[in-house]
Short mmCIF file of C-alpha atoms in Angstrom, two decimals:
data_model
loop_
_atom_site.label_atom_id
_atom_site.label_comp_id
_atom_site.label_asym_id
_atom_site.label_seq_id
_atom_site.Cartn_x
_atom_site.Cartn_y
_atom_site.Cartn_z
CA MET A 1072 -0.09 0.23 0.35
CA ALA A 1073 2.73 2.21 0.83
CA ARG A 1074 4.29 1.62 -3.02
CA SER A 1075 0.97 2.43 -4.23
CA ALA A 1076 0.90 5.73 -2.43
CA ALA A 1077 4.16 6.86 -3.55
CA ALA A 1078 3.39 5.74 -7.08
CA ARG A 1079 0.31 7.90 -7.31
CA SER A 1080 2.35 10.68 -5.56
CA THR A 1081 4.87 10.44 -8.45
CA ASP A 1082 2.34 10.06 -11.26
CA ARG A 1083 0.90 13.42 -9.76
CA PHE A 1084 4.05 14.83 -9.63
CA GLU A 1085 4.97 13.99 -13.17
CA ARG A 1086 1.56 15.03 -14.38
CA LYS A 1087 1.67 18.59 -12.90
CA ARG A 1088 5.40 19.02 -14.17
CA GLU A 1089 4.03 18.20 -17.80
CA ALA A 1090 1.41 20.50 -17.51
CA ILE A 1091 3.80 23.25 -16.28
CA LEU A 1092 5.89 22.53 -19.16
CA ASP A 1093 3.19 22.74 -21.44
CA ALA A 1094 2.16 26.15 -20.69
CA ALA A 1095 5.63 27.25 -20.30
CA THR A 1096 6.19 26.08 -24.05
CA ARG A 1097 2.85 28.00 -25.22
CA ILE A 1098 4.55 31.22 -23.68
CA LEU A 1099 8.04 30.55 -25.01
CA ASN A 1100 6.93 30.09 -28.51
CA ARG A 1101 4.72 33.30 -28.20
CA LYS A 1102 7.38 35.73 -26.14
CA GLY A 1103 10.64 33.77 -26.14
CA ILE A 1104 12.89 33.52 -22.91
CA LYS A 1105 12.81 37.20 -22.77
CA GLY A 1106 9.01 37.14 -21.92
CA LEU A 1107 8.71 33.63 -20.23
CA THR A 1108 7.92 34.30 -16.57
CA LEU A 1109 7.53 31.84 -13.65
CA GLY A 1110 4.49 33.99 -12.70
CA ASP A 1111 2.94 33.86 -16.11
CA THR A 1112 3.44 30.22 -16.29
CA ALA A 1113 2.06 29.60 -12.96
CA ALA A 1114 -1.26 31.35 -13.66
CA ALA A 1115 -1.69 29.35 -16.66
CA VAL A 1116 -1.69 26.30 -14.78
CA ASP A 1117 -3.59 27.96 -11.49
CA LEU A 1118 -0.58 27.72 -9.37
CA SER A 1119 1.35 29.80 -7.22
CA THR A 1120 4.72 30.93 -8.32
CA THR A 1121 6.17 29.31 -5.10
CA SER A 1122 4.51 26.30 -6.40
CA VAL A 1123 5.89 26.26 -9.80
CA THR A 1124 9.51 27.04 -8.16
CA TYR A 1125 9.22 23.84 -6.75
CA TYR A 1126 9.56 21.99 -9.93
CA PHE A 1127 11.80 24.84 -11.51
CA LYS A 1128 13.75 27.29 -9.29
CA ARG A 1129 14.65 29.63 -12.04
CA LYS A 1130 13.16 30.79 -15.22
CA ASP A 1131 16.31 29.54 -17.08
CA ASP A 1132 15.57 26.01 -15.60
CA LEU A 1133 12.03 25.87 -16.95
CA ALA A 1134 12.84 27.17 -20.37
CA ALA A 1135 15.89 24.70 -20.61
CA ALA A 1136 13.50 21.94 -19.52
CA CYS A 1137 11.04 23.19 -22.28
CA ILE A 1138 13.70 23.06 -25.11
CA THR A 1139 14.99 19.83 -23.62
CA ARG A 1140 11.91 17.97 -23.65
CA GLY A 1141 11.13 19.23 -27.49
CA ILE A 1142 14.67 18.15 -28.77
CA GLU A 1143 14.15 14.93 -26.88
CA THR A 1144 10.86 14.18 -28.77
CA LEU A 1145 12.37 15.04 -31.93
CA THR A 1146 15.32 12.81 -31.37
CA GLU A 1147 12.66 9.82 -30.46
CA LEU A 1148 10.87 10.65 -34.23
CA ALA A 1149 14.50 10.71 -35.74
CA ASP A 1150 15.31 7.36 -34.08
CA ARG A 1151 12.06 5.56 -35.24
CA ALA A 1152 12.67 7.03 -38.67
CA VAL A 1153 16.17 5.72 -39.28
CA GLN A 1154 15.04 2.05 -39.07
CA ALA A 1155 13.80 2.02 -42.35
CA GLN A 1156 16.07 0.70 -45.13
CA THR A 1157 16.68 3.62 -47.49
CA PRO A 1158 17.45 7.29 -47.28
CA GLU A 1159 14.22 8.37 -49.06
CA ALA A 1160 12.07 5.91 -46.46
CA ARG A 1161 13.86 7.38 -43.63
CA LEU A 1162 13.44 11.06 -44.79
CA HIS A 1163 9.64 10.32 -45.29
CA ALA A 1164 9.17 8.34 -41.87
CA PHE A 1165 11.13 11.38 -40.20
CA LEU A 1166 8.69 14.25 -41.66
CA THR A 1167 5.72 11.95 -41.26
CA ASN A 1168 6.51 11.62 -37.76
CA TYR A 1169 7.04 15.12 -37.40
CA LEU A 1170 3.55 16.17 -38.93
CA ASP A 1171 1.64 13.61 -36.88
CA THR A 1172 3.01 15.09 -33.66
CA LEU A 1173 2.11 18.63 -34.70
CA LYS A 1174 -1.48 17.00 -35.50
CA GLY A 1175 -1.48 15.45 -31.91
CA VAL A 1176 -0.53 19.13 -30.62
CA SER A 1177 -3.38 20.97 -32.70
CA CYS A 1178 -5.80 17.76 -31.12
CA GLY A 1179 -4.50 18.23 -27.78
CA THR A 1180 -3.16 14.61 -27.46
CA ALA A 1181 0.65 15.77 -27.85
CA SER A 1182 2.57 18.37 -25.65
CA PRO A 1183 3.48 21.61 -27.76
CA LEU A 1184 7.08 21.61 -29.47
CA PRO A 1185 9.07 24.56 -28.55
CA ILE A 1186 11.17 26.79 -30.62
CA ILE A 1187 14.55 24.80 -30.34
CA THR A 1188 16.65 27.99 -31.64
CA GLU A 1189 15.60 29.98 -28.50
CA LEU A 1190 18.70 27.54 -26.64
CA ARG A 1191 20.79 30.29 -27.82
CA ALA A 1192 19.40 32.61 -25.41
CA LEU A 1193 19.79 30.43 -22.37
CA SER A 1194 22.25 31.06 -19.79
CA SER A 1195 25.38 28.84 -18.86
CA PRO A 1196 25.23 26.10 -17.69
CA ARG A 1197 21.94 25.41 -18.91
CA ARG A 1198 22.61 26.54 -22.71
CA GLU A 1199 25.69 23.86 -22.70
CA GLU A 1200 23.45 21.10 -21.25
CA VAL A 1201 20.71 21.78 -23.73
CA GLN A 1202 23.37 21.77 -26.56
CA SER A 1203 24.55 18.56 -25.79
CA THR A 1204 21.05 17.34 -25.79
CA TYR A 1205 20.42 19.14 -29.37
CA GLY A 1206 24.21 17.20 -30.36
CA ARG A 1207 22.13 13.88 -29.89
CA LEU A 1208 19.49 14.78 -32.36
CA PHE A 1209 21.69 16.04 -34.77
CA ARG A 1210 24.02 12.95 -34.99
CA LYS A 1211 20.78 10.53 -34.80
CA THR A 1212 19.22 13.11 -38.00
CA ARG A 1213 22.27 12.66 -39.47
CA GLN A 1214 21.96 8.93 -39.93
CA ILE A 1215 19.44 9.32 -42.59
CA PHE A 1216 22.37 10.00 -44.85
CA ASP A 1217 24.16 6.66 -43.69
CA HIS A 1218 23.92 4.28 -46.58
CA PRO A 1219 26.03 2.66 -49.05
CA ASP A 1220 24.57 4.44 -51.91
CA LEU A 1221 25.46 7.73 -50.38
CA ALA A 1222 29.19 6.93 -49.83
CA TRP A 1223 30.18 9.48 -52.00
CA MET A 1224 28.82 11.87 -49.82
CA SER A 1225 31.50 13.46 -47.56
CA ARG A 1226 31.06 14.10 -43.38
CA GLY A 1227 30.91 18.09 -44.31
CA ARG A 1228 27.93 17.58 -46.90
CA ARG A 1229 25.96 15.01 -44.63
CA THR A 1230 26.26 17.67 -41.89
CA ALA A 1231 25.17 20.29 -44.22
CA ARG A 1232 22.19 18.40 -45.17
CA THR A 1233 21.03 17.25 -41.83
CA ARG A 1234 21.45 21.27 -40.60
CA MET A 1235 19.36 21.93 -43.71
CA LEU A 1236 16.88 19.03 -42.96
CA LEU A 1237 16.31 20.20 -39.29
CA GLU A 1238 15.70 23.66 -40.16
CA GLN A 1239 12.66 22.70 -42.45
CA VAL A 1240 11.29 21.28 -38.96
CA PHE A 1241 12.29 24.31 -36.82
CA TRP A 1242 10.58 26.54 -39.34
CA GLY A 1243 7.83 24.56 -40.35
CA GLY A 1244 5.69 25.83 -37.45
CA ASN A 1245 5.78 29.35 -38.81
CA TRP A 1246 3.93 28.28 -41.85
CA LEU A 1247 2.37 25.03 -41.21
CA GLU A 1248 -0.43 26.85 -39.06
CA LYS A 1249 -1.75 28.13 -42.43
CA PHE A 1250 -3.18 24.38 -43.21
CA ASP A 1251 -5.50 22.19 -41.52
CA PRO A 1252 -4.10 19.30 -39.66
CA GLU A 1253 -5.89 16.70 -42.05
CA ASP A 1254 -3.67 18.10 -44.96
CA TYR A 1255 -0.55 17.44 -43.47
CA PRO A 1256 -0.11 13.99 -44.90
CA ARG A 1257 -0.21 15.83 -48.37
CA ILE A 1258 1.99 18.42 -47.25
CA CYS A 1259 4.57 15.82 -46.12
CA ASP A 1260 4.26 14.22 -49.20
CA ARG A 1261 5.12 17.43 -51.35
CA MET A 1262 7.95 18.41 -48.87
CA VAL A 1263 9.63 15.06 -49.42
CA ASP A 1264 9.12 15.37 -53.20
CA ILE A 1265 10.76 18.79 -53.01
CA LEU A 1266 13.67 17.34 -50.65
CA VAL A 1267 14.40 14.37 -52.77
CA ASN A 1268 13.79 15.50 -56.32
CA GLY A 1269 14.38 19.41 -56.14
CA ILE A 1270 12.41 21.93 -58.23
CA ALA A 1271 15.00 21.56 -61.09
CA THR A 1272 14.08 19.99 -64.37
CA THR A 1273 16.31 16.97 -65.59
CA ALA A 1274 17.77 19.66 -68.27
CA ASP A 1275 18.70 22.05 -65.61
CA HIS A 1276 22.48 22.22 -64.69
CA TRP A 1277 23.80 23.65 -61.41
CA GLU A 1278 25.41 27.18 -62.97
CA PRO A 1279 24.09 30.17 -61.08
CA ALA A 1280 25.13 33.55 -62.42
CA PRO A 1281 27.13 35.60 -59.99
CA ILE A 1282 25.72 38.51 -58.27
CA PRO A 1283 28.71 40.73 -56.57
CA MET A 1284 28.23 40.70 -53.13
CA GLU A 1285 29.04 44.45 -52.94
CA GLU A 1286 25.77 44.76 -54.57
CA LEU A 1287 23.76 43.45 -51.96
CA ALA A 1288 25.32 45.89 -49.33
CA ALA A 1289 25.63 49.78 -48.61
CA ARG A 1290 28.88 50.90 -49.76
CA GLU A 1291 29.57 54.41 -48.95
CA GLY A 1292 28.36 57.51 -46.87
CA PRO A 1293 26.10 57.34 -43.98
CA GLU A 1294 24.64 54.08 -45.36
CA LEU A 1295 27.98 52.72 -44.79
CA ALA A 1296 28.15 53.61 -41.11
CA ARG A 1297 24.65 52.15 -40.48
CA GLU A 1298 25.71 49.12 -42.58
CA THR A 1299 28.77 48.51 -40.14
CA PHE A 1300 26.68 49.49 -37.10
CA LEU A 1301 24.02 46.88 -38.08
CA LEU A 1302 26.29 43.79 -39.27
CA ALA A 1303 28.17 44.10 -35.76
CA ALA A 1304 24.86 44.06 -34.10
CA THR A 1305 23.51 41.14 -36.35
CA ARG A 1306 26.60 39.02 -35.48
CA LEU A 1307 26.40 39.03 -31.86
CA ILE A 1308 22.66 38.71 -31.88
CA ASN A 1309 22.91 35.71 -34.17
CA ARG A 1310 25.81 34.32 -31.92
CA ARG A 1311 24.30 34.82 -28.19
CA GLY A 1312 20.57 35.36 -28.90
CA TYR A 1313 18.67 38.58 -27.91
CA LYS A 1314 18.94 37.98 -24.11
CA GLY A 1315 22.86 37.26 -24.45
CA ALA A 1316 23.17 40.48 -26.86
CA SER A 1317 23.09 42.93 -24.14
CA VAL A 1318 23.28 46.82 -25.00
CA ASP A 1319 26.87 46.52 -22.96
CA LYS A 1320 27.85 43.82 -25.23
CA ILE A 1321 26.57 45.35 -28.55
CA SER A 1322 28.32 48.65 -27.47
CA ALA A 1323 31.65 46.82 -26.59
CA GLU A 1324 31.30 45.16 -29.93
CA LEU A 1325 30.73 48.04 -31.98
CA ASN A 1326 33.39 50.15 -29.69
CA VAL A 1327 30.98 52.72 -28.92
CA THR A 1328 29.39 53.98 -25.43
CA LYS A 1329 26.37 52.86 -24.17
CA GLY A 1330 25.21 56.75 -24.87
CA SER A 1331 26.19 56.66 -28.45
CA PHE A 1332 23.97 53.38 -28.76
CA TYR A 1333 21.02 55.12 -27.28
CA HIS A 1334 21.63 57.97 -29.31
CA HIS A 1335 20.95 55.77 -32.42
CA ASN A 1336 18.50 53.40 -31.15
CA GLU A 1337 15.91 54.21 -28.47
CA ALA A 1338 15.74 50.51 -27.35
CA LYS A 1339 17.46 47.34 -28.42
CA ASP A 1340 13.83 46.32 -29.69
CA ASP A 1341 14.58 48.97 -32.54
CA LEU A 1342 17.94 47.67 -32.99
CA VAL A 1343 16.49 44.20 -33.87
CA VAL A 1344 13.93 45.74 -35.90
CA ALA A 1345 16.42 47.80 -37.90
CA CYS A 1346 18.71 44.57 -38.23
CA PHE A 1347 15.76 42.55 -39.86
CA GLU A 1348 14.99 45.47 -42.09
CA ARG A 1349 18.60 45.07 -43.54
CA SER A 1350 18.17 41.49 -43.74
CA PHE A 1351 15.18 41.79 -45.61
CA GLU A 1352 16.24 44.57 -47.94
CA VAL A 1353 19.24 42.28 -48.63
CA MET A 1354 17.15 39.52 -49.66
CA ARG A 1355 14.92 41.71 -51.73
CA LYS A 1356 18.03 43.27 -53.61
CA ALA A 1357 19.23 39.75 -54.41
CA GLN A 1358 15.64 38.87 -55.74
CA ARG A 1359 15.62 41.98 -57.79
CA LEU A 1360 19.12 41.52 -59.19
CA ALA A 1361 18.36 38.08 -59.95
CA MET A 1362 15.57 39.10 -61.78
CA GLU A 1363 17.89 40.56 -64.48
CA VAL A 1364 20.00 37.63 -64.84
CA PRO A 1365 19.49 36.56 -68.67
CA GLY A 1366 17.83 33.05 -69.08
CA ASP A 1367 14.90 31.06 -67.41
CA GLN A 1368 13.32 31.34 -63.86
CA TRP A 1369 15.76 28.35 -63.19
CA ALA A 1370 18.86 30.61 -63.54
CA LYS A 1371 17.15 33.54 -61.63
CA VAL A 1372 15.85 31.26 -58.66
CA SER A 1373 19.18 29.46 -58.33
CA SER A 1374 21.26 32.72 -59.03
CA CYS A 1375 19.41 34.47 -56.16
CA ALA A 1376 19.77 31.36 -53.67
CA SER A 1377 23.46 31.02 -54.58
CA ALA A 1378 24.09 34.75 -53.97
CA LEU A 1379 22.22 35.28 -50.63
CA ALA A 1380 24.35 31.71 -49.38
CA GLU A 1381 27.58 33.34 -50.07
CA PHE A 1382 26.49 36.70 -48.64
CA GLN A 1383 25.61 34.82 -45.54
CA LEU A 1384 29.39 33.34 -45.18
CA SER A 1385 31.14 36.65 -46.83
CA ASP A 1386 32.39 39.83 -44.96
CA HIS A 1387 29.09 41.50 -45.68
CA GLY A 1388 27.24 38.80 -43.96
CA PRO A 1389 25.11 37.04 -42.18
CA LEU A 1390 21.61 37.91 -42.19
CA LEU A 1391 19.70 38.17 -39.03
CA ARG A 1392 18.42 34.90 -37.83
CA THR A 1393 14.73 34.18 -37.64
CA ASN A 1394 14.66 32.99 -34.39
CA ALA A 1395 15.23 37.02 -32.94
CA LEU A 1396 11.53 37.54 -34.11
CA THR A 1397 10.48 35.99 -30.80
CA ALA A 1398 12.18 38.46 -28.60
CA LEU A 1399 10.02 41.44 -30.32
CA PRO A 1400 7.06 42.60 -28.81
CA GLU A 1401 4.02 41.09 -30.26
CA GLN A 1402 3.02 43.93 -32.89
CA MET A 1403 6.62 44.68 -33.59
CA ARG A 1404 6.93 40.74 -34.56
CA LYS A 1405 3.68 40.73 -36.74
CA VAL A 1406 5.27 43.53 -38.91
CA MET A 1407 8.76 41.73 -39.54
CA VAL A 1408 6.71 38.26 -40.11
CA GLU A 1409 4.80 39.95 -42.92
CA HIS A 1410 8.24 41.37 -44.12
CA SER A 1411 9.65 37.79 -44.31
CA ASN A 1412 6.25 36.37 -45.95
CA ARG A 1413 6.59 39.20 -48.93
CA VAL A 1414 10.13 38.04 -49.25
CA SER A 1415 9.04 34.34 -49.45
CA ASP A 1416 6.10 35.31 -51.46
CA ARG A 1417 8.51 36.55 -54.10
CA PHE A 1418 10.31 33.62 -54.13
CA ALA A 1419 7.01 31.70 -54.69
CA SER A 1420 6.18 33.93 -57.73
CA MET A 1421 9.55 33.52 -59.24
CA MET A 1422 8.54 29.66 -59.20
CA SER A 1423 5.50 29.94 -60.38
CA ASP A 1424 6.75 31.58 -63.53
CA GLY A 1425 9.33 28.68 -63.74
CA ILE A 1426 6.80 26.21 -63.66
CA ALA A 1427 4.53 27.75 -66.38
CA GLU A 1428 7.61 27.95 -68.62
CA GLY A 1429 8.62 24.36 -67.75
CA SER A 1430 11.88 25.46 -66.53
CA LEU A 1431 11.13 24.26 -62.83
CA ARG A 1432 9.31 20.95 -61.78
CA PRO A 1433 5.67 21.05 -61.17
CA VAL A 1434 6.04 21.82 -57.22
CA ASP A 1435 4.12 23.39 -54.51
CA PRO A 1436 5.52 26.94 -54.95
CA PHE A 1437 4.39 28.26 -51.50
CA ILE A 1438 6.01 25.27 -49.72
CA ALA A 1439 9.19 25.22 -52.04
CA SER A 1440 9.68 29.16 -51.13
CA GLN A 1441 9.07 28.49 -47.45
CA MET A 1442 11.92 25.84 -47.68
CA LEU A 1443 14.10 27.96 -49.57
CA THR A 1444 13.44 30.53 -46.92
CA ALA A 1445 14.50 28.17 -44.09
CA THR A 1446 17.43 26.79 -45.70
CA LEU A 1447 18.65 30.60 -46.57
CA ASN A 1448 18.19 31.13 -42.76
CA ALA A 1449 20.42 28.32 -41.51
CA CYS A 1450 23.05 28.95 -44.13
CA GLY A 1451 24.56 31.37 -41.51
CA GLU A 1452 25.60 28.29 -39.78
CA LEU A 1453 27.57 26.48 -42.42
CA GLY A 1454 30.75 28.22 -41.42
CA TYR A 1455 30.44 26.67 -37.85
CA LEU A 1456 29.35 23.27 -39.28
CA VAL A 1457 32.04 23.24 -42.09
CA PRO A 1458 34.83 25.20 -41.17
CA ASP A 1459 36.67 25.14 -44.40
CA VAL A 1460 33.94 25.89 -46.63
CA ARG A 1461 34.38 29.21 -48.82
CA PRO A 1462 31.83 31.56 -49.13
CA LYS A 1463 32.00 30.93 -52.97
CA ALA A 1464 31.20 27.17 -52.19
CA ALA A 1465 28.16 27.95 -49.78
CA ALA A 1466 25.56 27.57 -52.21
CA ALA A 1467 26.62 24.41 -53.83
CA VAL A 1468 27.15 22.75 -50.13
CA PHE A 1469 23.94 24.09 -48.74
CA VAL A 1470 21.43 25.32 -51.14
CA LYS A 1471 22.02 23.12 -54.11
CA PRO A 1472 20.55 20.11 -52.14
CA LEU A 1473 17.51 21.77 -51.65
CA LEU A 1474 17.18 22.91 -55.15
CA MET A 1475 18.27 19.68 -57.12
CA GLY A 1476 17.54 16.94 -54.31
CA VAL A 1477 19.42 16.08 -50.96
CA PHE A 1478 20.50 12.66 -52.29
CA LYS A 1479 22.27 13.75 -55.50
CA HIS A 1480 25.47 14.76 -56.33
#
């Protein structure tokens, strides 16, 4: 009887802990770590803040537990998927498992998945602990590419493809909500088709036209000074996350005083918005320049994607990672998401034209454009993943697999 009572007590503890994590994850996804509080989490589950601290003493402990649980869920999905015999079957199983989980979330039968990239905003030692858990997810997902038929693929290329694939999962929450869960099997098939076969036709070749990096960045006068300021801030925010990029650290990175910082920016949120606006303008500029490239839409899309991948690793890059969106106040975030969607919609328009003229495969242009946006967003990490990669080679290593197929040379 004593053991039975202890078991019931343990069950109650775990159920309450899971409820706290569910509530905190939803807040985390809306407001980021910056907006997550123990008080709001407690209110969401009808507990006092003191009661929540019985489970998680600090906000970072709670955020780390949310993200760790999400990573472990994805690792379980990948572990089941890699039991399949072929890379194509593993890929299909992984995305099917992921979308089935999202369907369960929408139906209330599965716990919500957190925005994984928020782990950058955690403080030590929680950040390192969660990064270790993420490393296990990454290594498990990379097993999708472990097959004799892919022996030609170097470790660096497998690593790049794995990061690109995981970004599709991380980014999916931003656009899959446009669809009813009953459509997820169809969406899964379309995503797998794009990943396996690309958007290029069998007649297309990988020969993107060069777009000078200098054309994508401000080059003189006040614009150059502002570009330098925003570039330094972008690099720091990408590296440390919004929370880790304090005004003191940003000022030190730029070698200016805090007073000088506030002379140019009313608040850190304004700086993040300015960094996003810079990034979106670079992407729009690349699209405009690509539209002037001679040839068909395949030439234009591949040239644009190639230029942006190179920009990410060049002295002018990177672009601000989209995970910084969660740190912005809701109204600011809404405006920045609209800007991001306009960039993706232009890619979709270019792809639609290519499908109509026959230079691109008949894929779903909306889904393909979102997958390309996700790929370009993650490309900034390529230098960390494959340290010896050169900016000029970034597109061939990271973008070409999406456009021409992840299992192709």
